[in-house]
Coordinates of C-alpha atoms in Angstrom, one line a residue:
M29 CA 132.0 -12.8 97.4
Y30 CA 135.1 -11.8 99.4
N31 CA 136.8 -9.0 101.0
K32 CA 139.2 -7.4 98.5
I33 CA 141.1 -5.3 101.1
S34 CA 141.5 -7.9 103.9
R35 CA 142.8 -10.7 101.7
W36 CA 145.1 -13.1 103.8
L37 CA 147.1 -16.1 103.5
I38 CA 148.2 -18.9 105.6
C39 CA 151.5 -20.0 104.3
N40 CA 153.0 -23.3 104.8
R41 CA 156.7 -24.2 104.0
K42 CA 157.0 -25.2 100.5
S43 CA 159.5 -26.8 98.3
T44 CA 159.7 -26.0 94.6
I45 CA 159.5 -28.7 91.8
L46 CA 158.4 -27.5 88.4
I47 CA 157.5 -29.2 85.3
D48 CA 157.3 -27.9 81.9
S49 CA 153.9 -28.5 80.2
P50 CA 150.8 -30.6 80.7
G51 CA 152.0 -33.2 78.1
I52 CA 153.5 -34.7 81.2
E53 CA 152.8 -38.1 82.7
Q54 CA 154.4 -38.7 86.2
L55 CA 154.7 -42.4 86.8
H56 CA 153.6 -43.3 90.2
L57 CA 156.3 -44.8 92.6
R58 CA 159.2 -43.7 90.1
S59 CA 161.2 -40.6 89.8
R60 CA 160.5 -40.3 86.1
L61 CA 159.1 -37.3 84.3
R62 CA 158.3 -37.2 80.6
I63 CA 158.9 -33.5 79.4
G64 CA 158.1 -33.3 75.6
P65 CA 160.4 -35.9 73.9
S66 CA 163.0 -35.8 76.8
I67 CA 163.1 -38.2 79.9
V68 CA 164.7 -37.1 83.0
C69 CA 165.1 -39.7 85.7
G70 CA 165.8 -39.5 89.5
A71 CA 165.9 -35.7 89.8
A72 CA 163.8 -32.8 90.7
V73 CA 163.1 -30.7 87.6
V74 CA 162.6 -27.0 87.4
A75 CA 161.3 -25.3 84.1
C76 CA 162.3 -21.7 84.0
N77 CA 161.0 -19.8 81.1
G78 CA 161.2 -22.9 78.8
C79 CA 164.8 -24.0 79.9
I80 CA 165.2 -27.2 82.2
R81 CA 167.4 -27.1 85.1
L82 CA 168.1 -29.4 88.1
H83 CA 167.8 -28.4 91.7
S84 CA 171.2 -29.1 93.5
E85 CA 171.1 -30.9 96.7
T86 CA 172.2 -27.5 98.4
E87 CA 169.2 -25.6 96.8
R88 CA 166.9 -28.4 97.9
S89 CA 168.2 -28.2 101.5
L90 CA 167.7 -24.6 101.7
C91 CA 164.0 -25.2 100.6
A92 CA 163.6 -27.2 103.8
G93 CA 165.3 -25.0 106.1
E94 CA 163.6 -22.6 108.6
R95 CA 162.7 -19.1 107.4
Q96 CA 162.7 -15.9 109.2
I97 CA 160.2 -14.7 106.7
A98 CA 158.5 -16.2 103.7
F99 CA 157.2 -14.6 100.5
N100 CA 155.0 -15.9 97.8
E101 CA 157.3 -14.1 95.4
D102 CA 160.2 -16.6 96.5
Y103 CA 157.8 -19.6 96.1
I104 CA 156.9 -18.5 92.6
D105 CA 160.1 -17.3 91.4
D106 CA 162.4 -19.8 93.1
C107 CA 163.1 -21.4 96.5
T108 CA 165.2 -19.0 98.6
I109 CA 165.6 -18.3 102.3
R110 CA 165.3 -14.6 103.2
S111 CA 166.5 -13.2 106.7
P112 CA 165.6 -9.7 107.7
H113 CA 168.1 -6.9 107.2
F114 CA 168.4 -6.0 110.8
T115 CA 172.0 -4.3 110.7
N116 CA 172.0 -2.7 107.2
N117 CA 174.1 0.3 107.5
D118 CA 172.2 2.2 104.9
E119 CA 168.9 1.6 106.4
G120 CA 169.5 1.5 110.1
E121 CA 168.3 -1.0 112.7
V122 CA 164.9 -2.6 112.2
K123 CA 163.1 -3.3 115.3
Q124 CA 160.6 -6.2 115.6
P125 CA 157.2 -4.9 114.4
I126 CA 154.2 -4.5 116.8
F127 CA 151.1 -6.7 115.7
S128 CA 148.7 -3.9 116.5
S129 CA 150.8 -1.6 114.4
P130 CA 150.3 -2.2 110.6
S131 CA 153.0 0.6 109.7
S132 CA 155.6 -1.2 111.7
V133 CA 154.6 -4.5 110.0
L134 CA 154.9 -2.9 106.7
K135 CA 158.4 -1.5 107.5
Y136 CA 159.5 -5.0 108.8
V137 CA 158.2 -6.6 105.5
L138 CA 160.1 -4.0 103.3
S139 CA 163.2 -4.5 105.3
C140 CA 163.1 -8.3 104.5
A141 CA 162.0 -7.8 100.8
R142 CA 164.3 -7.6 97.7
T143 CA 165.1 -4.1 96.8
Q144 CA 163.3 -4.7 93.7
S145 CA 160.3 -7.1 94.3
R146 CA 157.9 -8.6 91.8
V147 CA 154.1 -8.9 92.6
F148 CA 153.2 -12.1 90.5
P149 CA 149.4 -12.7 91.4
T150 CA 147.3 -10.7 89.1
E151 CA 145.1 -9.2 91.8
R152 CA 148.2 -7.4 93.0
Y153 CA 148.9 -8.9 96.5
Y154 CA 152.3 -9.2 97.7
Y155 CA 152.0 -12.1 100.4
Y156 CA 154.2 -12.6 103.4
N157 CA 154.3 -14.6 106.6
F158 CA 156.6 -14.7 109.7
P159 CA 156.8 -15.6 113.2
L160 CA 156.5 -12.7 115.8
G161 CA 156.9 -14.0 119.4
P162 CA 154.0 -16.3 120.2
R163 CA 152.2 -15.3 117.1
H164 CA 152.5 -16.2 113.4
V165 CA 151.7 -13.3 111.2
S166 CA 150.1 -14.0 107.6
G167 CA 149.2 -11.2 105.4
N168 CA 149.8 -9.1 102.2
I169 CA 150.5 -5.7 100.9
R170 CA 147.7 -4.9 98.5
F171 CA 148.4 -2.9 95.3
A172 CA 145.1 -3.0 93.8
D173 CA 144.3 0.7 94.1
V174 CA 147.7 2.0 93.5
E175 CA 146.7 3.9 90.6
N176 CA 144.8 6.1 93.0
G177 CA 147.9 6.4 95.2
T178 CA 146.6 3.9 97.9
I179 CA 148.0 0.8 99.1
S180 CA 146.7 -1.5 101.9
V181 CA 148.4 -3.7 104.6
G182 CA 146.4 -6.6 106.0
Y183 CA 147.4 -9.5 108.2
F184 CA 146.2 -12.0 111.0
D185 CA 147.6 -14.3 113.4
S186 CA 147.3 -17.7 111.9
Y187 CA 147.1 -19.3 115.3
Y188 CA 144.1 -17.0 116.2
P189 CA 142.6 -15.9 112.8
R190 CA 140.1 -13.5 114.6
D191 CA 143.1 -11.3 115.4
I192 CA 143.1 -9.1 112.4
E193 CA 144.6 -5.8 111.4
V194 CA 144.0 -3.8 108.3
A195 CA 145.0 -0.5 107.1
E196 CA 145.0 1.8 104.2
Y197 CA 147.8 4.2 103.3
K198 CA 148.0 7.2 101.0
D199 CA 151.2 8.9 100.2
G200 CA 152.4 10.7 103.4
D201 CA 150.2 8.8 105.8
S202 CA 152.1 7.7 108.9
G203 CA 155.4 8.8 107.3
I204 CA 154.8 6.2 104.2
R205 CA 155.9 7.3 100.9
I206 CA 154.2 5.8 97.8
K207 CA 155.0 6.6 94.2
Y208 CA 153.4 4.8 91.3
N209 CA 155.1 4.8 87.9
S210 CA 152.5 4.0 85.2
E211 CA 155.1 3.6 82.4
L212 CA 157.1 0.9 84.3
N213 CA 154.0 -0.5 86.1
S214 CA 155.9 -0.2 89.4
V215 CA 155.4 1.1 92.8
D216 CA 158.0 2.6 95.2
V217 CA 157.2 2.2 99.0
A218 CA 159.3 3.7 101.5
V219 CA 159.1 3.7 105.4
D220 CA 161.8 6.0 107.0
E221 CA 165.0 5.0 105.3
I222 CA 163.9 1.7 103.8
Q223 CA 162.4 2.0 100.3
R224 CA 161.5 -0.9 98.0
T225 CA 160.3 -1.1 94.4
F226 CA 157.5 -3.5 93.5
I227 CA 156.9 -4.4 90.0
L228 CA 153.3 -5.5 89.2
D229 CA 154.0 -8.5 86.9
Q230 CA 152.3 -8.4 83.5
S231 CA 153.3 -11.7 82.2
A232 CA 149.9 -13.4 82.5
F233 CA 147.9 -11.0 80.3
S234 CA 148.5 -12.4 76.8
K235 CA 145.6 -13.7 75.0
P236 CA 144.9 -17.6 74.6
P237 CA 146.7 -19.2 71.5
F238 CA 143.6 -21.3 70.9
Q239 CA 140.6 -20.2 68.9
L240 CA 137.6 -19.3 70.9
L241 CA 134.5 -21.2 70.3
D242 CA 131.1 -19.7 69.4
G243 CA 129.7 -17.7 72.5
E244 CA 133.1 -17.7 74.4
E245 CA 134.4 -14.5 75.5
F246 CA 138.1 -14.0 76.8
I247 CA 138.0 -12.2 79.9
S248 CA 141.7 -11.9 81.1
G249 CA 144.7 -13.9 81.7
V250 CA 145.2 -14.8 85.5
R251 CA 148.4 -15.6 87.5
D252 CA 147.4 -17.2 90.7
E253 CA 149.5 -17.2 93.8
S254 CA 149.9 -20.9 93.4
G255 CA 152.1 -20.1 90.4
Y256 CA 149.6 -21.2 87.7
F257 CA 148.8 -19.3 84.7
L258 CA 145.3 -19.5 83.6
Y259 CA 142.9 -18.0 81.1
L260 CA 139.5 -16.9 82.5
I261 CA 136.8 -17.5 79.9
F262 CA 133.1 -16.7 79.9
W263 CA 130.7 -18.8 77.6
R264 CA 127.6 -16.7 77.3
P265 CA 125.1 -19.5 76.1
G266 CA 125.7 -21.4 79.3
R267 CA 126.2 -18.3 81.6
A268 CA 129.3 -20.0 82.7
F269 CA 132.9 -19.0 83.5
Y270 CA 135.7 -21.3 83.7
Y271 CA 139.6 -21.4 84.0
V272 CA 141.7 -22.9 81.3
L273 CA 145.4 -23.7 81.8
N274 CA 147.8 -21.7 79.9
T275 CA 149.9 -24.4 78.6
R276 CA 152.6 -22.0 77.1
E277 CA 153.9 -21.4 80.7
S278 CA 155.5 -23.7 83.2
V279 CA 153.4 -25.7 85.4
P280 CA 154.5 -24.9 89.1
E281 CA 154.4 -28.5 90.4
T282 CA 154.6 -32.1 89.5
W283 CA 151.2 -33.6 88.0
S284 CA 150.0 -37.2 88.3
R285 CA 147.3 -38.7 86.1
G286 CA 143.9 -39.5 87.7
D287 CA 142.2 -43.0 87.7
G288 CA 139.3 -42.1 85.8
A289 CA 138.5 -44.7 82.9
K290 CA 136.1 -42.5 81.1
I291 CA 137.8 -39.0 81.5
E292 CA 141.4 -37.8 81.8
T293 CA 142.2 -35.7 84.9
W294 CA 145.6 -34.5 86.2
W295 CA 146.2 -33.8 89.8
G296 CA 148.8 -31.2 91.3
S297 CA 151.1 -32.9 93.8
R298 CA 151.1 -29.8 96.2
S299 CA 148.2 -27.7 95.3
R300 CA 145.9 -30.8 94.9
F301 CA 144.3 -28.8 91.9
C302 CA 142.5 -31.0 89.7
F303 CA 142.5 -30.3 85.8
L304 CA 140.2 -32.0 83.2
H305 CA 141.7 -32.5 79.9
N306 CA 139.1 -32.1 77.1
L307 CA 140.7 -34.3 74.5
Q308 CA 138.4 -32.9 71.6
L309 CA 139.9 -29.4 72.2
D310 CA 143.0 -30.2 74.0
R311 CA 142.3 -28.0 76.9
Y312 CA 142.9 -28.4 80.6
I313 CA 140.1 -27.0 82.7
L314 CA 140.4 -26.3 86.4
V315 CA 137.6 -28.5 88.1
G316 CA 138.6 -29.1 91.6
V317 CA 140.3 -27.3 94.5
H318 CA 140.6 -28.9 97.9
E319 CA 138.2 -27.5 100.4
R320 CA 140.7 -27.5 103.3
E321 CA 142.9 -25.1 101.2
V322 CA 139.9 -22.8 100.9
R323 CA 139.1 -23.0 104.4
E324 CA 142.5 -22.2 105.6
N325 CA 143.1 -19.5 102.9
T326 CA 146.4 -20.9 101.6
W327 CA 148.2 -20.3 98.3
Y328 CA 146.2 -23.2 96.9
D329 CA 142.5 -21.9 97.6
G330 CA 141.9 -21.4 93.8
P331 CA 142.2 -18.5 91.5
F332 CA 138.8 -16.6 92.6
D333 CA 140.8 -14.2 94.4
Q334 CA 143.4 -13.3 91.8
V335 CA 141.1 -12.0 89.0
P336 CA 142.7 -8.6 87.8
P337 CA 141.0 -5.7 89.9
N338 CA 140.3 -3.4 87.0
L339 CA 138.4 -5.4 84.4
M340 CA 135.3 -3.9 83.0
I341 CA 133.2 -6.9 83.9
Q342 CA 130.0 -5.6 85.5
H343 CA 127.5 -6.7 82.9
T344 CA 129.0 -10.2 82.5
L345 CA 128.8 -10.8 86.2
E346 CA 125.2 -9.8 86.2
V347 CA 124.5 -12.2 83.6
A348 CA 126.5 -15.0 85.3
Y349 CA 125.5 -14.3 88.9
P350 CA 122.0 -12.5 88.9
Y351 CA 121.9 -12.3 92.8
V352 CA 124.3 -9.5 92.7
I353 CA 121.6 -7.2 91.5
D354 CA 119.5 -8.3 94.6
A355 CA 122.6 -7.5 96.7
G356 CA 122.5 -3.7 95.8
G357 CA 124.4 -3.9 92.6
I358 CA 128.1 -3.8 91.6
D359 CA 130.4 -1.4 90.0
D360 CA 132.3 -1.7 86.7
H361 CA 134.7 -4.1 88.3
G362 CA 132.7 -6.3 90.2
N363 CA 132.8 -4.6 93.6
F364 CA 129.4 -4.6 95.8
L365 CA 128.0 -1.1 96.0
E366 CA 126.3 -1.7 99.4
M367 CA 129.1 -3.8 100.9
E368 CA 132.1 -2.0 101.4
G369 CA 135.4 -4.0 100.5
Q370 CA 133.4 -7.0 99.0
R371 CA 133.9 -8.1 95.5
V372 CA 132.2 -10.9 93.5
A373 CA 134.2 -14.2 93.6
I374 CA 134.5 -16.0 90.3
S375 CA 134.9 -19.6 91.6
P376 CA 133.7 -22.1 88.8
Y377 CA 135.1 -25.3 90.1
Q378 CA 134.3 -28.0 92.8
E379 CA 135.6 -27.5 96.3
Y380 CA 136.3 -31.4 97.0
S381 CA 137.3 -33.2 100.2
S382 CA 137.9 -36.6 98.4
G383 CA 139.8 -37.1 95.3
P384 CA 138.1 -40.4 94.4
S385 CA 134.7 -38.7 95.2
L386 CA 135.5 -35.7 92.7
E387 CA 136.7 -38.2 90.3
A388 CA 133.5 -40.3 90.4
Y389 CA 131.5 -37.3 90.1
L390 CA 133.4 -35.9 87.1
E391 CA 133.0 -39.1 85.4
S392 CA 129.1 -38.8 85.9
V393 CA 128.7 -35.3 84.4
V394 CA 131.6 -34.7 81.8
E395 CA 131.1 -35.5 78.2
D396 CA 133.4 -36.0 75.3
R397 CA 132.4 -33.2 73.3
D398 CA 134.2 -30.2 71.4
T399 CA 131.7 -27.6 73.2
P400 CA 131.9 -25.9 76.5
D401 CA 128.8 -27.9 77.8
A402 CA 131.1 -30.8 77.8
W403 CA 132.5 -29.5 81.1
T404 CA 130.3 -26.8 82.5
K405 CA 128.4 -29.1 84.8
A406 CA 131.8 -30.0 86.4
T407 CA 132.4 -26.3 86.8
Y408 CA 129.0 -25.3 87.9
E409 CA 128.6 -22.8 90.9
S410 CA 125.4 -22.9 92.9
K411 CA 125.4 -18.9 93.3
R412 CA 124.7 -18.7 89.5
D413 CA 121.2 -19.5 90.2
W414 CA 120.7 -18.1 93.7
R415 CA 117.4 -15.8 93.2
A416 CA 114.0 -16.2 94.7
S417 CA 111.1 -17.7 92.9
R418 CA 107.8 -16.4 94.3
N419 CA 104.2 -17.4 94.0
A420 CA 101.3 -15.2 92.4
L421 CA 101.2 -13.1 95.6
G422 CA 104.9 -12.3 95.3
V423 CA 105.7 -14.4 98.6
S424 CA 108.4 -17.0 98.6
A425 CA 107.7 -20.6 99.8
H426 CA 110.3 -21.6 102.3
A427 CA 112.8 -24.1 100.7
S428 CA 115.8 -22.4 99.6
E429 CA 113.9 -19.5 98.3
L430 CA 113.5 -17.6 101.3
S431 CA 117.1 -16.7 101.6
A432 CA 117.7 -16.7 97.8
S433 CA 118.4 -13.0 97.8
W434 CA 121.3 -13.3 100.3
P435 CA 124.6 -13.7 98.7
A436 CA 125.8 -17.1 98.4
N437 CA 128.1 -18.1 101.3
H438 CA 127.2 -15.0 103.2
W439 CA 128.8 -14.2 106.4
G440 CA 126.8 -13.8 109.4
I441 CA 128.0 -10.2 109.9
S442 CA 126.6 -9.2 106.4
S443 CA 123.3 -11.2 107.0
T444 CA 122.4 -8.7 110.0
R445 CA 122.5 -5.7 107.6
W446 CA 121.3 -7.5 104.3
G447 CA 118.1 -5.1 104.1
A448 CA 114.5 -4.6 104.9
Q449 CA 113.4 -7.0 102.2
H450 CA 114.5 -10.1 104.4
D451 CA 114.3 -10.6 108.2
A452 CA 117.5 -12.1 109.5
A453 CA 115.5 -14.0 112.2
V454 CA 113.7 -16.0 109.3
S455 CA 116.9 -17.9 108.4
V456 CA 118.5 -18.0 112.0
S457 CA 118.7 -21.8 111.7
W458 CA 120.7 -21.8 108.7
P459 CA 124.6 -22.0 109.1
P460 CA 126.4 -18.6 108.8
N461 CA 128.1 -19.7 105.6
H462 CA 125.4 -21.8 104.0
S463 CA 125.6 -23.1 100.7
V464 CA 122.8 -25.1 98.7
D465 CA 124.0 -28.3 99.9
T466 CA 123.6 -27.2 103.5
S467 CA 120.5 -25.0 102.9
K468 CA 118.4 -27.8 101.8
D469 CA 118.9 -29.7 105.1
S470 CA 117.9 -26.7 107.1
K471 CA 114.4 -26.1 108.9

């Protein structure tokens, strides 16, 4: 579960090294990449729409430079430096934004963005971050509801994450003009003299080339803010979601082979995503995301927050996560009915802190089979089974059951208004964002 309006990002300085497909083997301690039949030695390699090119020294030095503003679009598209258009004669002078004024931040971001920008992540967030005096602003423009004529601006100070500003705008609010073009799938946004066009990227939505197995359902293609193309698939017999790598598209970083003897894993050099290669089906399944990236809300926190917003997915979510019914229900698209701004998070992967520990766990649960149950233990989510079991009198015994009707990983603020069926004081000793692992140790 996460807030679908106030979805923010802490952005680190990034360089860009892309390689073409997961048949790749990066040899440790050597700058050598195998890309299909070709060998490229001693160079940073970028794959762009199937072509291979080398970064020049100038491009790589730009990647390491200081930025006035950083955009996730640039990270995905290429490594460039952007400075604000403070003295553009056509647009007039752009003043420094005021942190407490989302409209001024929007104007500043528009002044720095390309005339025609592309929103790559499939949940339609255009991410940015920039320094502002003693603050560091991290946020996004959210286009998920643009068909209704609405955009949202949300950001926070990454030095003081509780300092948050969120605003929703319709065409004409605060002098902001919004025009959605359904044929081009684009949005024109203007503040005063500054106008930018945002293209909502559609490149992730092709169906997978492989044949679905018995019981599998293709939910959607997903483009993560990390740059990865993935397929979201649901296996109904096991009530299990999982993300499978789209191998037709470029991998947005170098990979290295894991050390497992029984299984084949691949690890992203920057994202630290872990993919399991199922040899029987030749699929790469996302099985691990580093917990620090999740905690700090970076580009590498996993694709749970990039599932397209308008999928007709209610009944599938109710099968996968029965607790959503206890939580007051969800709409067709997975938004909670009784918790405004909250959407069901689809996060079927391990949040790990130690690579070797994750590798050992995977070796203990993964099987070499050609059915999804070969890997669904590795992609298991505890919230799938987060419901109360009751005795003959209808009363729960206190283990994990007393709070089983609470949403997994619930925030303290939502606990206080969860409903009359549960007294918040009963679970006061549980940590605010408890999971099964921490709950079992609570009194």
